[in-house]
XYZ file of N, CA and C in Angstrom:
765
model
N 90.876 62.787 16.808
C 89.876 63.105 15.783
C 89.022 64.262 16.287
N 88.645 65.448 15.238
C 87.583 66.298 15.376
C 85.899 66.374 15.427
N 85.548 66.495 15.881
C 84.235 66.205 15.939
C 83.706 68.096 15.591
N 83.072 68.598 14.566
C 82.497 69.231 13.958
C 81.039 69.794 13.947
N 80.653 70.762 14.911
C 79.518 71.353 15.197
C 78.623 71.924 13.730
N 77.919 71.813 13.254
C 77.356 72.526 12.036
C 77.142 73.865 11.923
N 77.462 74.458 12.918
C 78.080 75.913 12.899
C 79.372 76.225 12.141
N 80.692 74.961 12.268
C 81.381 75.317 12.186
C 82.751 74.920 13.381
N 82.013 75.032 14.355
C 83.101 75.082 15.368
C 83.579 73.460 15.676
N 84.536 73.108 16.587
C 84.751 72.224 16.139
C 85.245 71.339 18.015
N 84.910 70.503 18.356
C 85.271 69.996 19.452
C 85.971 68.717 19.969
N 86.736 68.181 19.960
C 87.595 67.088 20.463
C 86.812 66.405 20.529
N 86.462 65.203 20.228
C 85.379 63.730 20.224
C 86.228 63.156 21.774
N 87.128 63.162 21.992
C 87.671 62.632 23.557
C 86.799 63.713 24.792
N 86.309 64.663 24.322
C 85.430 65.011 25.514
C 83.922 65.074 25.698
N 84.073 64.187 24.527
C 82.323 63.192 24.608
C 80.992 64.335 24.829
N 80.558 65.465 23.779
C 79.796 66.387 24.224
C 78.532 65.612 24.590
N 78.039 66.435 25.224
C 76.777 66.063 25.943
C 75.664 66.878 25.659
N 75.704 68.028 25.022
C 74.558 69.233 24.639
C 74.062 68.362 24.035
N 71.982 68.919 24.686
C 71.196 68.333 23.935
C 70.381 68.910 22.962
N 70.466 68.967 21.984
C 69.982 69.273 20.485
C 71.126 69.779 19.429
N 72.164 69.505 20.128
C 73.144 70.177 18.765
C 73.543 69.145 17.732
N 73.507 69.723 16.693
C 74.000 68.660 15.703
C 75.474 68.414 14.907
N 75.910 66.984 15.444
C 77.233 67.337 15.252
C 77.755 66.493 13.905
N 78.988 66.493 13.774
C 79.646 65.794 12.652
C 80.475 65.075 12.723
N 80.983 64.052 12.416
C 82.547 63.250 12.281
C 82.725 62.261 11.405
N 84.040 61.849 11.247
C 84.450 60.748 10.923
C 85.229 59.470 11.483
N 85.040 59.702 12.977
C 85.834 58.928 13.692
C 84.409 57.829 14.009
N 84.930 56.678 12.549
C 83.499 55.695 13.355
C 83.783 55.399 14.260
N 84.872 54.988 15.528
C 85.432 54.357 16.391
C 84.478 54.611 17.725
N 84.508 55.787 17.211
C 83.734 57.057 18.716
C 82.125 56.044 18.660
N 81.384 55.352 18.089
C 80.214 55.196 18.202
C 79.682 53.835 18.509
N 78.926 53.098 18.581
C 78.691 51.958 19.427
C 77.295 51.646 19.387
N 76.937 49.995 18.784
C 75.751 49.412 18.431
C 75.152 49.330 19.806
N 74.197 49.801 20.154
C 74.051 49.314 21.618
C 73.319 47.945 21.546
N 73.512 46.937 22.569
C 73.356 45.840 23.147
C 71.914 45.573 23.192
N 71.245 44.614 22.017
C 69.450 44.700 22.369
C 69.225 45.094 21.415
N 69.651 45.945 20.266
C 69.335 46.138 19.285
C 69.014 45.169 18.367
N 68.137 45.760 17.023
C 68.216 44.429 15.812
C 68.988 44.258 15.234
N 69.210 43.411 15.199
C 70.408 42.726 13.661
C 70.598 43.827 12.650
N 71.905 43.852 12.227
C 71.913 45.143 11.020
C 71.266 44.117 9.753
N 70.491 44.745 8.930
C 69.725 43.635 7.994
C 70.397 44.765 6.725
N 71.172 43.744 5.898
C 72.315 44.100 5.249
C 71.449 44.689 3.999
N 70.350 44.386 3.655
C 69.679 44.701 2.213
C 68.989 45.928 2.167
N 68.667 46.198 3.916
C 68.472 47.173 4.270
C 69.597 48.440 3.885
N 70.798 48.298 4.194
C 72.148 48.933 4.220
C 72.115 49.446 2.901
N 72.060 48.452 2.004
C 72.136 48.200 0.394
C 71.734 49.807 0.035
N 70.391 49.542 0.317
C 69.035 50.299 -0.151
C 69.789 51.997 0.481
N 70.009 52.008 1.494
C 70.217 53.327 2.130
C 71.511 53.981 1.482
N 72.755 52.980 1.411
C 73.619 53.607 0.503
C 73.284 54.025 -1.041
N 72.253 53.645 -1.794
C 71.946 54.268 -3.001
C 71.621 54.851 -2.845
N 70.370 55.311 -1.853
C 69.727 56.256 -1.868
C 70.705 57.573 -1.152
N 71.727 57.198 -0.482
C 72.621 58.884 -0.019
C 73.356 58.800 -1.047
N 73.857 58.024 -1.805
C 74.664 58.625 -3.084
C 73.912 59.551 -3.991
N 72.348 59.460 -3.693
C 71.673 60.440 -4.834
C 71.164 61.129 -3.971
N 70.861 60.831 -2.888
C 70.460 62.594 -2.460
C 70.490 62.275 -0.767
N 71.739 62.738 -0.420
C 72.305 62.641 1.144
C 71.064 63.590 2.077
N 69.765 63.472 2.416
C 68.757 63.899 3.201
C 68.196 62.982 4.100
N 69.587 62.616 4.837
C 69.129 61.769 6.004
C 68.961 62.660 7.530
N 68.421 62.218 8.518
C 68.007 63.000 10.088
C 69.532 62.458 10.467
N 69.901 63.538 11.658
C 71.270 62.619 12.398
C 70.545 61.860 12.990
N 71.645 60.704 13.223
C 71.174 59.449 13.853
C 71.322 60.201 15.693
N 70.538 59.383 16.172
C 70.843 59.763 17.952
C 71.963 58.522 18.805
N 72.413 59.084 19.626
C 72.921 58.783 20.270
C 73.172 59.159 21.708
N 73.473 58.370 22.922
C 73.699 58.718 24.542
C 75.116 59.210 24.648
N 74.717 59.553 25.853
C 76.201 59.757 26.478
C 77.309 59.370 26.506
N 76.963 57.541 26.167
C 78.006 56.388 25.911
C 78.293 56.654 24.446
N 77.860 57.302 23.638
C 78.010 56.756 21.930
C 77.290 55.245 21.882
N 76.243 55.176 22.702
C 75.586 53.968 21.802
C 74.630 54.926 20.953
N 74.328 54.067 19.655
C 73.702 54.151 18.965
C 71.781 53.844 19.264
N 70.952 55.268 19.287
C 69.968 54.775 19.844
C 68.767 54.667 18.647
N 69.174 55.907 17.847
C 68.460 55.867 16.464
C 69.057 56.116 15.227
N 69.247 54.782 14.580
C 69.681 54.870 13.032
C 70.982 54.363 13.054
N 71.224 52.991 13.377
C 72.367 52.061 13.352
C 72.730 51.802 12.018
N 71.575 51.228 10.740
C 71.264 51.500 9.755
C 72.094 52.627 8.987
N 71.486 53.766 9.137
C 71.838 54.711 8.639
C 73.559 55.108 8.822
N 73.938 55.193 9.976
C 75.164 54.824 10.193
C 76.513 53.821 9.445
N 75.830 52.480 9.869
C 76.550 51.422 9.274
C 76.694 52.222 7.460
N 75.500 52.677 6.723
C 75.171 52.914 5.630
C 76.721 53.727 5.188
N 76.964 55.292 5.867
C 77.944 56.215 5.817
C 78.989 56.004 6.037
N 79.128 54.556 7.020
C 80.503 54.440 7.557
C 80.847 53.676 6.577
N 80.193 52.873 5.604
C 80.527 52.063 4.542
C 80.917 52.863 3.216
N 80.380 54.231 3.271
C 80.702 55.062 2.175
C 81.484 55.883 2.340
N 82.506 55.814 3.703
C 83.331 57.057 4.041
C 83.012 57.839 4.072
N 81.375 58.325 4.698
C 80.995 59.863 4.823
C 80.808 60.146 6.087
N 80.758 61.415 6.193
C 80.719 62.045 7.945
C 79.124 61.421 8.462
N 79.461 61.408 9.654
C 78.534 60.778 10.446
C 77.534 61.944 11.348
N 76.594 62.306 11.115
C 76.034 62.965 11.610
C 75.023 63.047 12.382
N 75.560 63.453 13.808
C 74.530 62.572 15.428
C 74.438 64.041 15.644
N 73.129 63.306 16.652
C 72.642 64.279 18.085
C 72.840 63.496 19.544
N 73.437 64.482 20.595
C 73.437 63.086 21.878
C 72.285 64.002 22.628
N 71.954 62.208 22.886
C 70.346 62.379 23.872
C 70.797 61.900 24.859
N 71.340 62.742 26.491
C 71.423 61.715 27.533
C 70.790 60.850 27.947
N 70.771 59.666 28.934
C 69.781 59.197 29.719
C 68.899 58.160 28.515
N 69.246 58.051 27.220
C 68.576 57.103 26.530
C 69.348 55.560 26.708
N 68.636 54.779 26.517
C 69.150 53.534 26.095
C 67.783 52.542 25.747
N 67.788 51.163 26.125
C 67.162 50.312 25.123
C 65.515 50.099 24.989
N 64.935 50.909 25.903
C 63.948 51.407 25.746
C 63.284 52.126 25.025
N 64.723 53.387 24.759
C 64.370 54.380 23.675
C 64.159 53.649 22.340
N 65.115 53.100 22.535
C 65.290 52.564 20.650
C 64.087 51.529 20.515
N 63.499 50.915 21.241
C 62.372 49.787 21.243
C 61.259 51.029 20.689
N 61.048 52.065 21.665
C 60.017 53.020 20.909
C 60.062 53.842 19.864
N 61.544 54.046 19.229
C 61.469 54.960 18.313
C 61.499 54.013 16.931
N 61.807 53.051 17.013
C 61.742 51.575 16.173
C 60.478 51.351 16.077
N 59.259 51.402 16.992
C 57.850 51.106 17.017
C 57.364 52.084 15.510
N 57.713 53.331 15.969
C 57.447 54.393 14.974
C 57.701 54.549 13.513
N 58.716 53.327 13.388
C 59.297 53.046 12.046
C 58.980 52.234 11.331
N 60.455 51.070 11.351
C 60.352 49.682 10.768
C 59.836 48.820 12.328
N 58.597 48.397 12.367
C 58.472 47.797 13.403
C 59.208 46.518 13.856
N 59.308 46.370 14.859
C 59.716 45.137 15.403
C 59.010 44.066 15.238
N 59.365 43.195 14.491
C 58.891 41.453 14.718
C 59.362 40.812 15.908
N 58.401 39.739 16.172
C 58.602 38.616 17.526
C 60.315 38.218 18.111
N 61.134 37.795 16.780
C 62.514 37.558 16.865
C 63.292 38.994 17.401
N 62.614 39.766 16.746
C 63.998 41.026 16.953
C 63.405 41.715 19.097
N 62.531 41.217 19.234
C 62.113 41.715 20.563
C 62.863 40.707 21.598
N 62.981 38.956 20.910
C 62.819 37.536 21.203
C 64.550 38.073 21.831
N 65.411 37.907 20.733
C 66.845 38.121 20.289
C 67.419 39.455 21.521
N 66.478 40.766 21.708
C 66.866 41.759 22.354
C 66.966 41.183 23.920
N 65.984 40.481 24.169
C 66.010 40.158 25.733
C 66.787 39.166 26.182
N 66.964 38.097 25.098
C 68.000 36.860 25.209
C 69.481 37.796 25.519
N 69.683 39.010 24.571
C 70.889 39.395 24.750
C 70.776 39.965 26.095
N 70.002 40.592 26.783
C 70.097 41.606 28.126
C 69.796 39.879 29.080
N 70.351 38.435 29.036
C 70.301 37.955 29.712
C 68.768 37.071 30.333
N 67.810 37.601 29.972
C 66.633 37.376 30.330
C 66.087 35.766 30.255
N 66.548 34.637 31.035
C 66.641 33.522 31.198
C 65.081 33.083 30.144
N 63.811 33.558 30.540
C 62.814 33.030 29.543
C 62.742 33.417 28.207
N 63.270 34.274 27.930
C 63.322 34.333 26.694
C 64.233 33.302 25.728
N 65.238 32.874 26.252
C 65.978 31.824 26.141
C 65.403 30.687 25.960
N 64.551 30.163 26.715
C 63.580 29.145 26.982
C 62.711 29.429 26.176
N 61.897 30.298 25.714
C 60.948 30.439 24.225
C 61.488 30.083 23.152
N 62.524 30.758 23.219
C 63.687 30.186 22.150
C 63.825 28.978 21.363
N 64.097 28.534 22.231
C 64.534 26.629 22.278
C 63.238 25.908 22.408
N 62.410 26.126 22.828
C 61.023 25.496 22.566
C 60.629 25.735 20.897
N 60.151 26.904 20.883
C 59.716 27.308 19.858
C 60.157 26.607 18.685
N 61.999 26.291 18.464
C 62.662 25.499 17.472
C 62.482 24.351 17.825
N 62.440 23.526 18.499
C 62.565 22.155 18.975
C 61.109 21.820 18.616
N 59.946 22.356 18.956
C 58.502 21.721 19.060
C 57.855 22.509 17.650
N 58.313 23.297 17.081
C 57.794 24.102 15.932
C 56.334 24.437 15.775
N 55.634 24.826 16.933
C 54.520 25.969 16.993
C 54.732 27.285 16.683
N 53.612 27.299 16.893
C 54.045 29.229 16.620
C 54.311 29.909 17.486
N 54.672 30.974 17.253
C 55.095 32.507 18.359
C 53.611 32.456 19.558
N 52.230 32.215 19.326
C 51.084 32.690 20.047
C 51.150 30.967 21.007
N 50.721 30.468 19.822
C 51.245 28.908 20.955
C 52.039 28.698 21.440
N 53.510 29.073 21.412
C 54.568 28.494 22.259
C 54.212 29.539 23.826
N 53.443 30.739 23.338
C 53.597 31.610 24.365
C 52.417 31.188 25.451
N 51.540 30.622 24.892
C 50.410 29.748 25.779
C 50.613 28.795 26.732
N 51.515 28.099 25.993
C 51.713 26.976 26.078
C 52.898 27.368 27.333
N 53.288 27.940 27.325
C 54.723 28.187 28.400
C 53.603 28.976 29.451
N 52.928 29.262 29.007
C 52.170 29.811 30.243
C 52.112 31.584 30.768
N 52.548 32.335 29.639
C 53.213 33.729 29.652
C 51.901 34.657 29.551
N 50.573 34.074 29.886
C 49.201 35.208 30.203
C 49.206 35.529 31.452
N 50.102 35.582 31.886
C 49.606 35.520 33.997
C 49.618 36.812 34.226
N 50.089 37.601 33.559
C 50.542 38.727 34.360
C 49.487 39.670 34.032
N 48.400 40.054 34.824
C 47.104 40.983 34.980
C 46.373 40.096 33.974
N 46.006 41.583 32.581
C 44.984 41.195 32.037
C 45.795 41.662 30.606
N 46.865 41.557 30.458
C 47.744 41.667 29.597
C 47.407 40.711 28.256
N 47.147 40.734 27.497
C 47.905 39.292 26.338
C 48.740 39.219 26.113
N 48.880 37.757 25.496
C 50.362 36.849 25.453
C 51.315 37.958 24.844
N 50.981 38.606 23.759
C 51.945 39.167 22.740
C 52.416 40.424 23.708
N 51.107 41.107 23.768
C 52.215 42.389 24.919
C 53.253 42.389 25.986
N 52.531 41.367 26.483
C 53.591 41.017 27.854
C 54.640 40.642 27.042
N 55.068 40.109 26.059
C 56.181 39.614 25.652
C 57.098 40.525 25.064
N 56.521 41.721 24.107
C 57.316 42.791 23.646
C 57.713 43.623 25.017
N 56.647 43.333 26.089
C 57.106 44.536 26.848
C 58.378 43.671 28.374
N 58.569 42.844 27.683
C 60.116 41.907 28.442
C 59.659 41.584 29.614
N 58.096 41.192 29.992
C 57.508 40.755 31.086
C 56.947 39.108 31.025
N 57.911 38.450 30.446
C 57.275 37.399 29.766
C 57.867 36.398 30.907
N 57.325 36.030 31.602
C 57.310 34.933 32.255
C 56.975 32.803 32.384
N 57.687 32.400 32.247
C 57.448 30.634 32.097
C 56.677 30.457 33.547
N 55.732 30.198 33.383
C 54.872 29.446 34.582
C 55.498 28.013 34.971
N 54.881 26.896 34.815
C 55.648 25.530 35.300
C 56.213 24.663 34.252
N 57.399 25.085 34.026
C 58.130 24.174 33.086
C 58.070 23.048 32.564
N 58.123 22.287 33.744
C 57.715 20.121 33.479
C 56.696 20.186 33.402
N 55.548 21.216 33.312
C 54.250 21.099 33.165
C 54.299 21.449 31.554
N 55.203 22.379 30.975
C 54.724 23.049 29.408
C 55.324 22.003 28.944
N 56.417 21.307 29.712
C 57.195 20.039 28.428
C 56.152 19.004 28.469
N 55.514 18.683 28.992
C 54.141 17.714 29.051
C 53.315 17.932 28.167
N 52.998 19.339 28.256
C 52.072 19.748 27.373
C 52.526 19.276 25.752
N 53.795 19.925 25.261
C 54.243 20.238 24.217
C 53.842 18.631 23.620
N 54.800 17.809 24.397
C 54.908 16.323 24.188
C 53.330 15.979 24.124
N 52.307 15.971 24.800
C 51.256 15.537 24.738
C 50.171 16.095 23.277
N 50.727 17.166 22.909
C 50.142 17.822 21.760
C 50.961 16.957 20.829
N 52.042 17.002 20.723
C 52.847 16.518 19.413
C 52.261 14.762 19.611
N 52.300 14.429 20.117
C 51.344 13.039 20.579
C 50.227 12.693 19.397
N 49.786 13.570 19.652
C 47.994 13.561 18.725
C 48.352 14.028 17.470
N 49.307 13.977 17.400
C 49.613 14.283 15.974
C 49.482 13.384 14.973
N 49.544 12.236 16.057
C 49.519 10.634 15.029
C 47.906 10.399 14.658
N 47.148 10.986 15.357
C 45.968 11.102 14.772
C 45.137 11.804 14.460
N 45.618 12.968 14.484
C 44.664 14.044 13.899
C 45.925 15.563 13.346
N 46.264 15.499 11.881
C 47.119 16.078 11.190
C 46.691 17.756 11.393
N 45.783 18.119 11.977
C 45.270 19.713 12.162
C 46.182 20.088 13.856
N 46.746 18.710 14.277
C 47.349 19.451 15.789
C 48.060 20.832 16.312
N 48.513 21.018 15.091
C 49.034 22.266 15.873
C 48.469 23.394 15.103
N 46.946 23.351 14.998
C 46.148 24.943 14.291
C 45.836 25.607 15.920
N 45.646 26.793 15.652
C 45.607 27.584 16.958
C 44.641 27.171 17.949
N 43.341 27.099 17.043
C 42.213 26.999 18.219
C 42.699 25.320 18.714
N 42.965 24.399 17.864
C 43.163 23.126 18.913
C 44.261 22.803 19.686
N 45.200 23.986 19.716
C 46.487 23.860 20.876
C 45.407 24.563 21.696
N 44.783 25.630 21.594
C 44.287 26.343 23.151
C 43.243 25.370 23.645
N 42.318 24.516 22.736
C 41.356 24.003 23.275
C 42.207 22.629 24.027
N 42.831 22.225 23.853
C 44.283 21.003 24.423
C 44.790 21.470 25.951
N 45.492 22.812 26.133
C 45.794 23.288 27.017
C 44.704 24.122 27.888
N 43.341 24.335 27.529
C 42.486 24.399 28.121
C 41.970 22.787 29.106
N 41.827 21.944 28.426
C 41.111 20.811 28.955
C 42.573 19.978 29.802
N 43.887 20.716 29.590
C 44.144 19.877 30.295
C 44.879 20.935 31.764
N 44.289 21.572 32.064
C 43.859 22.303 33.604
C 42.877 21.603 34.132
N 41.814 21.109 33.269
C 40.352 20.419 33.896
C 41.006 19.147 34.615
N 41.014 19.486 36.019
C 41.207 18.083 36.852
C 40.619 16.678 36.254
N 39.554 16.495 35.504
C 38.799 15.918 35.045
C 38.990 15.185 33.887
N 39.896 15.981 33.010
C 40.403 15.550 31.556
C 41.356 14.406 32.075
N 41.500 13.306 31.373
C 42.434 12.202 31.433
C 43.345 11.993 29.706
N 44.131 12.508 30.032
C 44.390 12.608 28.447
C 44.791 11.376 27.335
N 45.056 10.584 28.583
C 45.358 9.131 28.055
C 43.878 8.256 27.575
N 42.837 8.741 27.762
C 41.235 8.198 27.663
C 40.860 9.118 26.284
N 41.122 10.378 26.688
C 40.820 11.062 25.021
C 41.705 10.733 23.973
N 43.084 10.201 24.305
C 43.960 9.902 23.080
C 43.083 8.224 22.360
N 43.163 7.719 23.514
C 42.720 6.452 22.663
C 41.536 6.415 22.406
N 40.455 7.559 22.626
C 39.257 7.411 22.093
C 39.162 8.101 20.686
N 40.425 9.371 20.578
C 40.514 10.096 19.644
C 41.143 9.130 18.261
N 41.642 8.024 18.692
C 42.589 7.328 17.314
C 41.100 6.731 16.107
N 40.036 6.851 16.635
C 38.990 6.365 15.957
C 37.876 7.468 15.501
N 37.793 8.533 16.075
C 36.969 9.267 16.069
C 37.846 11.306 15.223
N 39.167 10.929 15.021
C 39.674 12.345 14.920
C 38.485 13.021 13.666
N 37.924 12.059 12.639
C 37.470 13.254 11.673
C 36.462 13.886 11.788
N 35.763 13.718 13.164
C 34.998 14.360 13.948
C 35.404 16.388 14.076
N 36.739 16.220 13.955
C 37.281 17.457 14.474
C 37.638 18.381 12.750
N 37.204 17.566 11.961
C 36.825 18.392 10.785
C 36.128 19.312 10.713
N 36.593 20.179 10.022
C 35.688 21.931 9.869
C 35.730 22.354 11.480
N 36.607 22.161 12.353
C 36.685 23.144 13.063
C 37.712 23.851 12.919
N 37.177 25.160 13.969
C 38.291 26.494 13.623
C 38.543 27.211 14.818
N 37.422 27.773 15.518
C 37.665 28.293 16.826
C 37.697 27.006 17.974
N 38.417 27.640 19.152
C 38.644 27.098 20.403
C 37.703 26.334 20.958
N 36.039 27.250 20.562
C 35.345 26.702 21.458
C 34.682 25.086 20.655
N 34.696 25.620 19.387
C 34.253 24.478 18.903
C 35.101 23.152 18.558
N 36.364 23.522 18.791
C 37.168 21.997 18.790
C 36.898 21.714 20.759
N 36.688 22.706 21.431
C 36.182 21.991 23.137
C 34.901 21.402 22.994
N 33.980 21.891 22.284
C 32.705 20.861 21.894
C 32.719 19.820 21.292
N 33.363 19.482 20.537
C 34.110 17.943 19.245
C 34.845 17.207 20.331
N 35.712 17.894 21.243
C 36.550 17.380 22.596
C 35.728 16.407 23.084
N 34.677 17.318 23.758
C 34.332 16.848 24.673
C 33.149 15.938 23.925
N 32.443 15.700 23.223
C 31.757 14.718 22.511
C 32.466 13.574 22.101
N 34.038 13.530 21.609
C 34.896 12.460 21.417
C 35.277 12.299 22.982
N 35.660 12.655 23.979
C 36.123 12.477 25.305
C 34.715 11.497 25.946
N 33.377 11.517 25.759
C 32.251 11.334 26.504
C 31.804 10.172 25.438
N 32.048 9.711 24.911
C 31.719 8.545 23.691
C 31.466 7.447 24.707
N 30.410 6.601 24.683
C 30.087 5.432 25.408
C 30.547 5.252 26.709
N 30.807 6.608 27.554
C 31.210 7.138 28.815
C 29.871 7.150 29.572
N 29.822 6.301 30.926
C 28.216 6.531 31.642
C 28.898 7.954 32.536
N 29.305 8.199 32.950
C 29.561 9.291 33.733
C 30.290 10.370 32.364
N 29.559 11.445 31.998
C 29.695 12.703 31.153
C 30.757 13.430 32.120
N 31.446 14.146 31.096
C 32.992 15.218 31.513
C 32.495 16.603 31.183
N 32.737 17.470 30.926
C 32.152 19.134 30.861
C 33.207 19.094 30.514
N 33.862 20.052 29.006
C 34.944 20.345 28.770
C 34.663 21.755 28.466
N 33.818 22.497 28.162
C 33.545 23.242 27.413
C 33.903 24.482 28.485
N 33.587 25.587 28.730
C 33.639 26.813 29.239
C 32.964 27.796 29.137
């Protein structure tokens, strides 16, 4: 197969050009390659792009490395190769899944799954483990990430460290405790898994001091206490007022 310079000239696709800024042409989809980490091709997406080049073909070439992975515009691609039209790249050496994480930022952004999904594929053992929590215990993306323990690293938050594939599980049999001990209180107080009362939960239970088996059974009588709260600090104040109930020695939950 020919591979087609927009000059005109025309170069063998078996000798894989490497010039950077030229813009080339083909039809050999074979030559090109989803790279590994990418998002899901989202088919409605596809839909949309093939109408729109049947009425007016003013798409950018997609980019691509040295390998023929695909670094920008898989999309756009899949779109042409579905309509039998020439494919029209630029190769960028030295790119791969980094690039496409930032030039994707610039676009259609990335959601939690498509960052979640990229690192599971490059192997990344915790991300795996967010995974399977996340479905099994059904919190959210910010709580499961608390809750696993993924703030450690500087002064980062949960969410960055996680897009930026630095997401780390602190003590495992410690987050399955947790999870289980939250889903616990569920039998008595139906607000368990709102944000501020998973953090105020996994706050008090670092406190050497918290006994969680003393707040559960003090909580089966007292949960509508924890009505109209919303932030962290004020379900740790309702905490610790249901935790200290006819207690001669007082607990400090607060912070």
């Amino acid at each position: 197969m020919i591979a087609t310079m927009t000059n005109g000239a025309t170069v063998p696709t078996a000798t894989k050009p490497t010039n950077k800024g030229g813009v080339m042409s083909t039809k050999d989809y074979a030559l090109f390659q989803i790279i590994s980490g990418n998002r899901k091709i989202d088919k409605k997406h596809v839909e949309k792009l093939k109408a729109s080049i049947k009425d007016n073909d003013l798409f950018n070439p997609i980019l691509v490395n040295e390998d023929y992975q695909i670094i920008d515009g898989q999309h756009r691609f899949t779109a042409l190769h579905q309509l039998g039209m020439p494919i029209k790249y630029m190769v960028v050496p030295g790119y791969g899944i980094k690039q496409v994480q930032l030039l994707n930022t610039h676009s259609k952004n990335w959601s939690v799954d498509d960052y979640m999904e990229c690192y599971i594929s490059q192997g990344i053992k915790d991300y795996q483990t967010y995974k399977e929590f996340r479905q099994s215990y059904g919190f959210t993306h910010q709580q499961t990430l608390e809750i696993l323990g993924a703030g450690k690293i500087g002064d980062k938050n949960y969410s960055r460290v996680f897009r930026e594939g630095q997401f780390k599980i602190g003590d495992l049999n410690k987050a399955v405790d947790t999870f289980q001990k939250i889903n616990a209180l569920g039998k008595h107080y139906d607000g368990y898994k709102r944000r501020g009362f998973v953090s105020a939960i996994v706050a008090c239970l670092k406190n050497k001091k918290f006994d969680f088996e003393v707040f559960e059974s003090k909580l089966v009588y007292q949960s509508r206490k924890l009505a109209g709260c919303a932030s962290t600090e004020q379900y740790l104040a309702v905490i610790e007022e249901v935790y200290n109930y006819k207690s001669r020695a007082k607990v400090s939950l607060k912070y």
